[in-house]
Structures are given as C-alpha cells and as structure tokens.
C-alpha cells in the first residue's frame, strides 16, 4: 500500500500540529498504529502539539488517561475539548457569570463548573443559556426544560455538531441529534462550538501559541477536521485510519493538502523531508 497517496504540503514548514482524537489516535478502545512514535517525534523536533476533540462526554483527565494507556503521557495544556471552548464562549457572552441549563454528561458539566457557571436543573430560575452536548441519559424532561428556557429567552449553544457517533452497536445519536430536537421545538438554531466551526481550532492555536500558517491539523474526517482547518487557514492532513479515505475527496469536495495511510507513514514522510533540509524546494 502506498503510504502517502497525495501531498502538496512541505512538512518542513509545519511547526505545530493539532490532532483529532477518535479515528486519528484511536478507534474506540483500540490505539491506531504509531501513536507513541508520533508524539516522540513531535517532542524530539520541538513541534508544538495539541489534541482538539469534539468529545463533550468525557472530562479532559479521562481523555488523557486513555492516551496514557496507549503509551503517551501528555499534560492538560496539550488537550482542548469542545466543552472548554463552550465555556470560553459563554465567558465572552456573560463576563459576569451566567445561569446555564445543560443537557450533557461529565465532560460538559465539569467544564461549566470550572467556568464558574451556575448550573440549573429545572425551570424554577431563568437561564441565560441552554447548552446541549451528547447525553446518553437524555430524558423527555431534559428536552422539555431546555425548550422552555429557550422560549423564555435563553441563548442556545451546542457543544459540537456531530449527529451520530460510531459504536459497536452502530451509529448512535450524538449532540447534534439532541440539538435538532430542541431546534425543532423552539424554531431556533444553536450556535455550535466544535469542528468544523472555527472556535475549537482558533482556541487550539492560541493555547499552543502558534500561527495558523505554521500549523497543520491532522484528522480522519473531511467534513469536520479538514473543512474546519481550511476555515481557520491551517495546513490540513487527512489520515486514513477513521471515517474518510482519499477516495472520499471527490465526493465531499473537501481537499486536504496531504493524505497519509496512518501515523507511521506521516512520521516517515516528515523525517524524510526534514533530512532533506539542504535539498532544493
Ligand atoms: Mg475523528
């Protein structure tokens, strides 16, 4: 198999890397090949790096613990989730704090608590914002409260737009599906934080202190990772270990600058290009 099926990207110009998680670093509970080798390479070459994920279910320490099981130990400064971006967005809208009605799991609830928001559990008080993430414990009551708060003037924010997430049972409803139910009942669409909207990548670049022109994003989905990367002016690398393949490009009309079969192929190509510093190009 050809390790690199397409490349218009000079990796020597990339000084920072934003990484997707699901489908890029792991697939469910399985690591993809080459994860420890990639992070060792990034550290060795002093290439800044951060994982940027649309996962609203798990808090950052749970995600970092999973990575550690796959042989990579990273600090919290190397991870940004859509819930952290959601909390930051609310801070801009409500600098003096806010009452928030959430639909979501620990990842969202802990991010809101860390942001100092008052979390409502019913409609006895007026909410400033309704935030909807993925929630496997969704009930009619939660939908009802979210809808009532929005009808009473709360802004409507979504953590991420994904409508389904892959699972051993099939494609299960994700945050976007719940947002669609609330939108149907209120006639109001949410402001959505995760990829492909620009907020997550903009905050990732800020967190690692890089410039978009020297930063690449690597991910397995054309419609989120690669499209979102284009929106923010990042270099883009599709890795074929998750949802999309090079063969999906013409159908989806989203063009990454580079396509690699896996992370092993990326490190190999990057090393070869760096060893070629004296070459023309
Ligand atoms: Mg992914």
PDB file of C-alpha atoms and ligand atoms in Angstrom:
ATOM      1  CA  UNK A   1       0.000   0.000   0.000  1.00  0.00           C
ATOM      2  CA  UNK A   2       1.305   3.439  -0.845  1.00  0.00           C
ATOM      3  CA  UNK A   3       1.879   5.271   2.490  1.00  0.00           C
ATOM      4  CA  UNK A   4       1.183   8.716   1.077  1.00  0.00           C
ATOM      5  CA  UNK A   5      -1.434   8.934  -1.600  1.00  0.00           C
ATOM      6  CA  UNK A   6      -1.398  12.703  -2.021  1.00  0.00           C
ATOM      7  CA  UNK A   7       0.787  15.597  -0.873  1.00  0.00           C
ATOM      8  CA  UNK A   8       1.087  19.276  -1.690  1.00  0.00           C
ATOM      9  CA  UNK A   9       2.405  20.030   1.792  1.00  0.00           C
ATOM     10  CA  UNK A  10       6.005  20.869   2.718  1.00  0.00           C
ATOM     11  CA  UNK A  11       6.184  19.405   6.231  1.00  0.00           C
ATOM     12  CA  UNK A  12       9.367  21.373   6.920  1.00  0.00           C
ATOM     13  CA  UNK A  13       7.208  24.495   7.253  1.00  0.00           C
ATOM     14  CA  UNK A  14       4.953  22.892   9.906  1.00  0.00           C
ATOM     15  CA  UNK A  15       5.982  23.908  13.436  1.00  0.00           C
ATOM     16  CA  UNK A  16       2.757  22.988  15.248  1.00  0.00           C
ATOM     17  CA  UNK A  17       0.268  20.142  14.940  1.00  0.00           C
ATOM     18  CA  UNK A  18      -3.388  19.980  16.015  1.00  0.00           C
ATOM     19  CA  UNK A  19      -4.571  16.388  16.316  1.00  0.00           C
ATOM     20  CA  UNK A  20      -8.035  14.919  16.177  1.00  0.00           C
ATOM     21  CA  UNK A  21      -8.617  12.019  18.612  1.00  0.00           C
ATOM     22  CA  UNK A  22     -11.277   9.476  17.521  1.00  0.00           C
ATOM     23  CA  UNK A  23     -10.241   7.841  14.258  1.00  0.00           C
ATOM     24  CA  UNK A  24      -6.846   9.577  14.339  1.00  0.00           C
ATOM     25  CA  UNK A  25      -5.207   8.445  17.627  1.00  0.00           C
ATOM     26  CA  UNK A  26      -7.620   5.645  18.478  1.00  0.00           C
ATOM     27  CA  UNK A  27     -10.666   3.856  17.246  1.00  0.00           C
ATOM     28  CA  UNK A  28     -12.973   3.026  20.148  1.00  0.00           C
ATOM     29  CA  UNK A  29     -10.754   1.272  22.678  1.00  0.00           C
ATOM     30  CA  UNK A  30      -8.044   0.410  20.177  1.00  0.00           C
ATOM     31  CA  UNK A  31      -4.984   2.553  19.519  1.00  0.00           C
ATOM     32  CA  UNK A  32      -4.100   3.174  15.879  1.00  0.00           C
ATOM     33  CA  UNK A  33      -0.503   2.276  14.829  1.00  0.00           C
ATOM     34  CA  UNK A  34       2.328   4.703  15.576  1.00  0.00           C
ATOM     35  CA  UNK A  35       0.851   6.865  18.356  1.00  0.00           C
ATOM     36  CA  UNK A  36       3.856   6.791  20.784  1.00  0.00           C
ATOM     37  CA  UNK A  37       6.259   7.193  17.843  1.00  0.00           C
ATOM     38  CA  UNK A  38       4.426  10.305  16.592  1.00  0.00           C
ATOM     39  CA  UNK A  39       4.498  12.060  19.973  1.00  0.00           C
ATOM     40  CA  UNK A  40       8.169  11.093  20.492  1.00  0.00           C
ATOM     41  CA  UNK A  41       8.922  12.627  17.078  1.00  0.00           C
ATOM     42  CA  UNK A  42       7.000  15.837  17.894  1.00  0.00           C
ATOM     43  CA  UNK A  43       8.885  16.215  21.191  1.00  0.00           C
ATOM     44  CA  UNK A  44      12.244  15.447  19.578  1.00  0.00           C
ATOM     45  CA  UNK A  45      11.664  18.036  16.821  1.00  0.00           C
ATOM     46  CA  UNK A  46      10.128  20.576  19.261  1.00  0.00           C
ATOM     47  CA  UNK A  47       6.944  20.743  17.204  1.00  0.00           C
ATOM     48  CA  UNK A  48       4.124  22.179  19.332  1.00  0.00           C
ATOM     49  CA  UNK A  49       1.116  19.868  19.577  1.00  0.00           C
ATOM     50  CA  UNK A  50      -2.404  19.763  20.941  1.00  0.00           C
ATOM     51  CA  UNK A  51      -5.309  17.338  20.687  1.00  0.00           C
ATOM     52  CA  UNK A  52      -8.559  19.094  19.704  1.00  0.00           C
ATOM     53  CA  UNK A  53     -11.670  16.953  20.084  1.00  0.00           C
ATOM     54  CA  UNK A  54     -15.428  17.261  19.647  1.00  0.00           C
ATOM     55  CA  UNK A  55     -15.871  14.863  22.599  1.00  0.00           C
ATOM     56  CA  UNK A  56     -18.273  16.527  25.068  1.00  0.00           C
ATOM     57  CA  UNK A  57     -18.897  13.393  27.141  1.00  0.00           C
ATOM     58  CA  UNK A  58     -15.561  12.828  28.881  1.00  0.00           C
ATOM     59  CA  UNK A  59     -13.616  15.342  31.008  1.00  0.00           C
ATOM     60  CA  UNK A  60     -10.033  16.104  29.953  1.00  0.00           C
ATOM     61  CA  UNK A  61      -8.383  13.795  32.583  1.00  0.00           C
ATOM     62  CA  UNK A  62     -10.377  10.799  31.258  1.00  0.00           C
ATOM     63  CA  UNK A  63      -9.239  11.512  27.682  1.00  0.00           C
ATOM     64  CA  UNK A  64      -5.604  11.967  28.786  1.00  0.00           C
ATOM     65  CA  UNK A  65      -5.775   8.705  30.807  1.00  0.00           C
ATOM     66  CA  UNK A  66      -6.908   6.870  27.676  1.00  0.00           C
ATOM     67  CA  UNK A  67      -3.937   8.253  25.752  1.00  0.00           C
ATOM     68  CA  UNK A  68      -1.640   7.138  28.570  1.00  0.00           C
ATOM     69  CA  UNK A  69      -2.942   3.573  28.166  1.00  0.00           C
ATOM     70  CA  UNK A  70      -1.706   3.818  24.572  1.00  0.00           C
ATOM     71  CA  UNK A  71       1.778   4.811  25.740  1.00  0.00           C
ATOM     72  CA  UNK A  72       1.680   8.637  25.650  1.00  0.00           C
ATOM     73  CA  UNK A  73       1.636  10.876  28.707  1.00  0.00           C
ATOM     74  CA  UNK A  74       0.534  14.457  27.987  1.00  0.00           C
ATOM     75  CA  UNK A  75      -0.335  17.376  30.278  1.00  0.00           C
ATOM     76  CA  UNK A  76      -3.657  19.224  30.172  1.00  0.00           C
ATOM     77  CA  UNK A  77      -2.009  22.006  28.126  1.00  0.00           C
ATOM     78  CA  UNK A  78      -1.900  19.532  25.211  1.00  0.00           C
ATOM     79  CA  UNK A  79      -5.670  18.969  25.057  1.00  0.00           C
ATOM     80  CA  UNK A  80      -8.633  21.129  24.166  1.00  0.00           C
ATOM     81  CA  UNK A  81     -12.220  19.881  24.028  1.00  0.00           C
ATOM     82  CA  UNK A  82     -15.379  21.432  22.638  1.00  0.00           C
ATOM     83  CA  UNK A  83     -16.667  21.855  26.219  1.00  0.00           C
ATOM     84  CA  UNK A  84     -13.688  24.070  27.124  1.00  0.00           C
ATOM     85  CA  UNK A  85     -14.433  26.171  24.045  1.00  0.00           C
ATOM     86  CA  UNK A  86     -18.126  26.319  25.017  1.00  0.00           C
ATOM     87  CA  UNK A  87     -17.218  27.584  28.481  1.00  0.00           C
ATOM     88  CA  UNK A  88     -14.939  30.225  26.952  1.00  0.00           C
ATOM     89  CA  UNK A  89     -17.682  31.341  24.525  1.00  0.00           C
ATOM     90  CA  UNK A  90     -20.090  31.791  27.441  1.00  0.00           C
ATOM     91  CA  UNK A  91     -17.430  33.827  29.287  1.00  0.00           C
ATOM     92  CA  UNK A  92     -17.305  36.226  26.315  1.00  0.00           C
ATOM     93  CA  UNK A  93     -21.102  36.498  26.226  1.00  0.00           C
ATOM     94  CA  UNK A  94     -21.589  36.675  30.003  1.00  0.00           C
ATOM     95  CA  UNK A  95     -18.407  38.078  31.587  1.00  0.00           C
ATOM     96  CA  UNK A  96     -20.129  38.429  34.961  1.00  0.00           C
ATOM     97  CA  UNK A  97     -21.247  34.818  35.093  1.00  0.00           C
ATOM     98  CA  UNK A  98     -24.425  33.118  33.947  1.00  0.00           C
ATOM     99  CA  UNK A  99     -27.098  30.622  34.844  1.00  0.00           C
ATOM    100  CA  UNK A 100     -26.857  27.683  32.450  1.00  0.00           C
ATOM    101  CA  UNK A 101     -29.258  24.827  31.777  1.00  0.00           C
ATOM    102  CA  UNK A 102     -27.170  21.952  30.338  1.00  0.00           C
ATOM    103  CA  UNK A 103     -28.048  18.732  28.575  1.00  0.00           C
ATOM    104  CA  UNK A 104     -24.870  16.674  28.764  1.00  0.00           C
ATOM    105  CA  UNK A 105     -22.508  14.439  30.659  1.00  0.00           C
ATOM    106  CA  UNK A 106     -19.495  14.866  32.938  1.00  0.00           C
ATOM    107  CA  UNK A 107     -17.324  16.442  30.264  1.00  0.00           C
ATOM    108  CA  UNK A 108     -19.754  19.320  29.836  1.00  0.00           C
ATOM    109  CA  UNK A 109     -20.856  19.635  33.458  1.00  0.00           C
ATOM    110  CA  UNK A 110     -17.289  19.784  34.781  1.00  0.00           C
ATOM    111  CA  UNK A 111     -16.278  22.379  32.158  1.00  0.00           C
ATOM    112  CA  UNK A 112     -19.250  24.563  33.159  1.00  0.00           C
ATOM    113  CA  UNK A 113     -18.451  24.171  36.863  1.00  0.00           C
ATOM    114  CA  UNK A 114     -14.799  25.062  36.209  1.00  0.00           C
ATOM    115  CA  UNK A 115     -16.033  28.161  34.329  1.00  0.00           C
ATOM    116  CA  UNK A 116     -17.942  29.266  37.439  1.00  0.00           C
ATOM    117  CA  UNK A 117     -21.429  28.997  35.925  1.00  0.00           C
ATOM    118  CA  UNK A 118     -24.495  28.334  37.996  1.00  0.00           C
ATOM    119  CA  UNK A 119     -25.969  25.087  36.692  1.00  0.00           C
ATOM    120  CA  UNK A 120     -29.765  24.844  36.705  1.00  0.00           C
ATOM    121  CA  UNK A 121     -31.584  21.524  36.920  1.00  0.00           C
ATOM    122  CA  UNK A 122     -35.153  22.718  36.263  1.00  0.00           C
ATOM    123  CA  UNK A 123     -37.105  25.858  35.282  1.00  0.00           C
ATOM    124  CA  UNK A 124     -37.558  27.370  38.763  1.00  0.00           C
ATOM    125  CA  UNK A 125     -34.996  30.059  37.790  1.00  0.00           C
ATOM    126  CA  UNK A 126     -34.440  31.850  34.468  1.00  0.00           C
ATOM    127  CA  UNK A 127     -31.448  30.554  32.458  1.00  0.00           C
ATOM    128  CA  UNK A 128     -29.144  32.832  30.446  1.00  0.00           C
ATOM    129  CA  UNK A 129     -28.032  29.945  28.241  1.00  0.00           C
ATOM    130  CA  UNK A 130     -29.012  26.402  27.319  1.00  0.00           C
ATOM    131  CA  UNK A 131     -26.018  24.245  26.359  1.00  0.00           C
ATOM    132  CA  UNK A 132     -26.604  20.933  24.587  1.00  0.00           C
ATOM    133  CA  UNK A 133     -23.933  18.236  24.293  1.00  0.00           C
ATOM    134  CA  UNK A 134     -24.062  14.459  23.887  1.00  0.00           C
ATOM    135  CA  UNK A 135     -26.150  12.780  26.574  1.00  0.00           C
ATOM    136  CA  UNK A 136     -26.807   9.014  26.653  1.00  0.00           C
ATOM    137  CA  UNK A 137     -29.114   9.626  29.669  1.00  0.00           C
ATOM    138  CA  UNK A 138     -31.364  12.048  27.758  1.00  0.00           C
ATOM    139  CA  UNK A 139     -34.965  12.182  29.031  1.00  0.00           C
ATOM    140  CA  UNK A 140     -38.126  13.941  27.895  1.00  0.00           C
ATOM    141  CA  UNK A 141     -37.844  16.146  30.985  1.00  0.00           C
ATOM    142  CA  UNK A 142     -34.377  17.393  29.956  1.00  0.00           C
ATOM    143  CA  UNK A 143     -35.634  18.226  26.446  1.00  0.00           C
ATOM    144  CA  UNK A 144     -38.672  19.973  27.943  1.00  0.00           C
ATOM    145  CA  UNK A 145     -36.612  22.172  30.282  1.00  0.00           C
ATOM    146  CA  UNK A 146     -34.180  23.092  27.501  1.00  0.00           C
ATOM    147  CA  UNK A 147     -37.053  24.071  25.215  1.00  0.00           C
ATOM    148  CA  UNK A 148     -38.840  26.105  27.926  1.00  0.00           C
ATOM    149  CA  UNK A 149     -35.658  28.033  28.828  1.00  0.00           C
ATOM    150  CA  UNK A 150     -35.041  28.946  25.185  1.00  0.00           C
ATOM    151  CA  UNK A 151     -38.685  30.014  24.768  1.00  0.00           C
ATOM    152  CA  UNK A 152     -38.115  32.282  27.788  1.00  0.00           C
ATOM    153  CA  UNK A 153     -35.100  33.968  26.213  1.00  0.00           C
ATOM    154  CA  UNK A 154     -32.019  31.821  26.966  1.00  0.00           C
ATOM    155  CA  UNK A 155     -29.424  31.641  24.183  1.00  0.00           C
ATOM    156  CA  UNK A 156     -28.969  28.185  22.610  1.00  0.00           C
ATOM    157  CA  UNK A 157     -25.432  26.780  22.360  1.00  0.00           C
ATOM    158  CA  UNK A 158     -24.316  23.370  21.043  1.00  0.00           C
ATOM    159  CA  UNK A 159     -21.016  21.827  22.152  1.00  0.00           C
ATOM    160  CA  UNK A 160     -20.439  20.076  18.812  1.00  0.00           C
ATOM    161  CA  UNK A 161     -22.441  19.410  15.640  1.00  0.00           C
ATOM    162  CA  UNK A 162     -21.937  15.613  15.324  1.00  0.00           C
ATOM    163  CA  UNK A 163     -25.355  13.967  14.828  1.00  0.00           C
ATOM    164  CA  UNK A 164     -24.090  10.406  15.350  1.00  0.00           C
ATOM    165  CA  UNK A 165     -21.052   8.676  16.829  1.00  0.00           C
ATOM    166  CA  UNK A 166     -19.824   5.236  15.796  1.00  0.00           C
ATOM    167  CA  UNK A 167     -20.222   2.485  18.398  1.00  0.00           C
ATOM    168  CA  UNK A 168     -20.172  -1.328  18.344  1.00  0.00           C
ATOM    169  CA  UNK A 169     -23.993  -1.218  18.093  1.00  0.00           C
ATOM    170  CA  UNK A 170     -23.937   1.128  15.085  1.00  0.00           C
ATOM    171  CA  UNK A 171     -24.203   4.920  14.680  1.00  0.00           C
ATOM    172  CA  UNK A 172     -25.686   6.280  17.923  1.00  0.00           C
ATOM    173  CA  UNK A 173     -27.354   9.717  18.386  1.00  0.00           C
ATOM    174  CA  UNK A 174     -24.841  12.406  19.383  1.00  0.00           C
ATOM    175  CA  UNK A 175     -25.104  16.082  20.447  1.00  0.00           C
ATOM    176  CA  UNK A 176     -26.313  17.280  17.038  1.00  0.00           C
ATOM    177  CA  UNK A 177     -29.326  14.962  17.132  1.00  0.00           C
ATOM    178  CA  UNK A 178     -30.427  16.353  20.513  1.00  0.00           C
ATOM    179  CA  UNK A 179     -29.829  19.932  19.307  1.00  0.00           C
ATOM    180  CA  UNK A 180     -32.050  19.140  16.309  1.00  0.00           C
ATOM    181  CA  UNK A 181     -34.893  18.074  18.619  1.00  0.00           C
ATOM    182  CA  UNK A 182     -34.589  21.282  20.672  1.00  0.00           C
ATOM    183  CA  UNK A 183     -34.345  23.365  17.492  1.00  0.00           C
ATOM    184  CA  UNK A 184     -37.474  21.694  16.090  1.00  0.00           C
ATOM    185  CA  UNK A 185     -39.445  22.544  19.226  1.00  0.00           C
ATOM    186  CA  UNK A 186     -38.219  26.145  19.532  1.00  0.00           C
ATOM    187  CA  UNK A 187     -37.659  27.182  15.906  1.00  0.00           C
ATOM    188  CA  UNK A 188     -34.227  28.433  16.994  1.00  0.00           C
ATOM    189  CA  UNK A 189     -30.907  27.024  15.765  1.00  0.00           C
ATOM    190  CA  UNK A 190     -27.958  26.664  18.140  1.00  0.00           C
ATOM    191  CA  UNK A 191     -24.595  28.414  17.929  1.00  0.00           C
ATOM    192  CA  UNK A 192     -22.331  25.371  17.641  1.00  0.00           C
ATOM    193  CA  UNK A 193     -18.790  25.259  19.060  1.00  0.00           C
ATOM    194  CA  UNK A 194     -16.949  22.124  17.849  1.00  0.00           C
ATOM    195  CA  UNK A 195     -15.399  21.347  14.465  1.00  0.00           C
ATOM    196  CA  UNK A 196     -15.945  22.346  11.657  1.00  0.00           C
ATOM    197  CA  UNK A 197     -16.855  25.704  13.232  1.00  0.00           C
ATOM    198  CA  UNK A 198     -13.692  27.771  13.767  1.00  0.00           C
ATOM    199  CA  UNK A 199     -13.817  28.251  17.574  1.00  0.00           C
ATOM    200  CA  UNK A 200     -12.085  24.994  18.614  1.00  0.00           C
ATOM    201  CA  UNK A 201      -9.169  25.414  16.211  1.00  0.00           C
ATOM    202  CA  UNK A 202      -8.853  29.132  16.967  1.00  0.00           C
ATOM    203  CA  UNK A 203      -8.537  28.340  20.682  1.00  0.00           C
ATOM    204  CA  UNK A 204      -6.148  25.441  19.984  1.00  0.00           C
ATOM    205  CA  UNK A 205      -3.797  27.734  18.046  1.00  0.00           C
ATOM    206  CA  UNK A 206      -3.969  30.298  20.840  1.00  0.00           C
ATOM    207  CA  UNK A 207      -3.314  27.663  23.516  1.00  0.00           C
ATOM    208  CA  UNK A 208      -0.101  26.420  21.840  1.00  0.00           C
ATOM    209  CA  UNK A 209       0.958  29.922  20.774  1.00  0.00           C
ATOM    210  CA  UNK A 210       1.397  29.151  17.069  1.00  0.00           C
ATOM    211  CA  UNK A 211       0.460  30.975  13.884  1.00  0.00           C
ATOM    212  CA  UNK A 212      -2.087  29.308  11.557  1.00  0.00           C
ATOM    213  CA  UNK A 213       0.367  29.441   8.615  1.00  0.00           C
ATOM    214  CA  UNK A 214       2.880  27.244  10.500  1.00  0.00           C
ATOM    215  CA  UNK A 215       0.229  24.918  11.969  1.00  0.00           C
ATOM    216  CA  UNK A 216      -1.281  21.752  10.487  1.00  0.00           C
ATOM    217  CA  UNK A 217      -4.347  19.834  11.572  1.00  0.00           C
ATOM    218  CA  UNK A 218      -4.473  16.066  11.188  1.00  0.00           C
ATOM    219  CA  UNK A 219      -7.793  14.245  11.309  1.00  0.00           C
ATOM    220  CA  UNK A 220      -9.837  11.410   9.834  1.00  0.00           C
ATOM    221  CA  UNK A 221     -12.887  13.400   8.678  1.00  0.00           C
ATOM    222  CA  UNK A 222     -13.047  15.714   5.684  1.00  0.00           C
ATOM    223  CA  UNK A 223     -16.258  17.465   6.784  1.00  0.00           C
ATOM    224  CA  UNK A 224     -15.009  18.387  10.285  1.00  0.00           C
ATOM    225  CA  UNK A 225     -11.204  18.252  10.685  1.00  0.00           C
ATOM    226  CA  UNK A 226     -10.189  19.248   7.165  1.00  0.00           C
ATOM    227  CA  UNK A 227     -13.040  21.667   6.434  1.00  0.00           C
ATOM    228  CA  UNK A 228     -12.580  23.310   9.859  1.00  0.00           C
ATOM    229  CA  UNK A 229      -8.824  23.560   9.247  1.00  0.00           C
ATOM    230  CA  UNK A 230      -9.427  25.362   5.951  1.00  0.00           C
ATOM    231  CA  UNK A 231     -11.781  27.840   7.666  1.00  0.00           C
ATOM    232  CA  UNK A 232      -9.034  28.890  10.089  1.00  0.00           C
ATOM    233  CA  UNK A 233      -6.221  28.890   7.488  1.00  0.00           C
ATOM    234  CA  UNK A 234      -4.378  25.810   8.782  1.00  0.00           C
ATOM    235  CA  UNK A 235      -2.497  23.231   6.727  1.00  0.00           C
ATOM    236  CA  UNK A 236      -4.513  20.011   6.509  1.00  0.00           C
ATOM    237  CA  UNK A 237      -3.610  16.316   6.635  1.00  0.00           C
ATOM    238  CA  UNK A 238      -6.165  13.525   6.225  1.00  0.00           C
ATOM    239  CA  UNK A 239      -5.262  10.224   7.910  1.00  0.00           C
ATOM    240  CA  UNK A 240      -6.987   7.136   6.548  1.00  0.00           C
ATOM    241  CA  UNK A 241      -7.496   5.273   9.838  1.00  0.00           C
ATOM    242  CA  UNK A 242     -11.023   6.510  10.557  1.00  0.00           C
ATOM    243  CA  UNK A 243     -14.019   7.758   8.581  1.00  0.00           C
ATOM    244  CA  UNK A 244     -12.665   9.135   5.264  1.00  0.00           C
ATOM    245  CA  UNK A 245     -10.233   7.908   2.621  1.00  0.00           C
ATOM    246  CA  UNK A 246      -8.570   9.660  -0.317  1.00  0.00           C
ATOM    247  CA  UNK A 247     -11.411   8.193  -2.377  1.00  0.00           C
ATOM    248  CA  UNK A 248     -13.972  10.324  -0.423  1.00  0.00           C
ATOM    249  CA  UNK A 249     -12.355  13.607  -1.529  1.00  0.00           C
ATOM    250  CA  UNK A 250     -14.082  13.981  -4.898  1.00  0.00           C
ATOM    251  CA  UNK A 251     -17.494  13.155  -3.410  1.00  0.00           C
ATOM    252  CA  UNK A 252     -17.181  15.544  -0.443  1.00  0.00           C
ATOM    253  CA  UNK A 253     -15.305  18.270  -2.350  1.00  0.00           C
ATOM    254  CA  UNK A 254     -13.005  18.989   0.602  1.00  0.00           C
ATOM    255  CA  UNK A 255      -9.322  18.856  -0.351  1.00  0.00           C
ATOM    256  CA  UNK A 256      -6.643  18.156   2.275  1.00  0.00           C
ATOM    257  CA  UNK A 257      -3.080  19.152   1.363  1.00  0.00           C
ATOM    258  CA  UNK A 258      -1.804  15.704   2.335  1.00  0.00           C
ATOM    259  CA  UNK A 259      -3.287  12.234   2.747  1.00  0.00           C
ATOM    260  CA  UNK A 260      -1.436   9.590   4.806  1.00  0.00           C
ATOM    261  CA  UNK A 261      -2.466   5.986   5.388  1.00  0.00           C
ATOM    262  CA  UNK A 262      -1.564   6.186   9.086  1.00  0.00           C
ATOM    263  CA  UNK A 263       0.619   7.984  11.642  1.00  0.00           C
ATOM    264  CA  UNK A 264       3.601   5.733  10.888  1.00  0.00           C
ATOM    265  CA  UNK A 265       3.555   6.984   7.289  1.00  0.00           C
ATOM    266  CA  UNK A 266       3.309  10.595   8.497  1.00  0.00           C
ATOM    267  CA  UNK A 267       6.376  10.322  10.750  1.00  0.00           C
ATOM    268  CA  UNK A 268       8.316   8.593   7.987  1.00  0.00           C
ATOM    269  CA  UNK A 269       7.458  11.299   5.440  1.00  0.00           C
ATOM    270  CA  UNK A 270       8.178  14.087   7.935  1.00  0.00           C
ATOM    271  CA  UNK A 271      11.604  12.629   8.816  1.00  0.00           C
ATOM    272  CA  UNK A 272      12.489  12.258   5.140  1.00  0.00           C
ATOM    273  CA  UNK A 273      11.546  15.859   4.386  1.00  0.00           C
ATOM    274  CA  UNK A 274      13.470  17.209   7.411  1.00  0.00           C
ATOM    275  CA  UNK A 275      16.573  15.230   6.418  1.00  0.00           C
ATOM    276  CA  UNK A 276      16.257  16.931   3.080  1.00  0.00           C
ATOM    277  CA  UNK A 277      16.806  20.446   4.512  1.00  0.00           C
ATOM    278  CA  UNK A 278      19.684  21.044   2.116  1.00  0.00           C
ATOM    279  CA  UNK A 279      17.643  19.932  -0.872  1.00  0.00           C
ATOM    280  CA  UNK A 280      16.058  22.294  -3.323  1.00  0.00           C
ATOM    281  CA  UNK A 281      12.425  23.137  -2.640  1.00  0.00           C
TER     282      UNK A 281
HETATM  283 MG1  LIG B   1     -12.076  11.872  14.215  1.00  0.00          MG
END
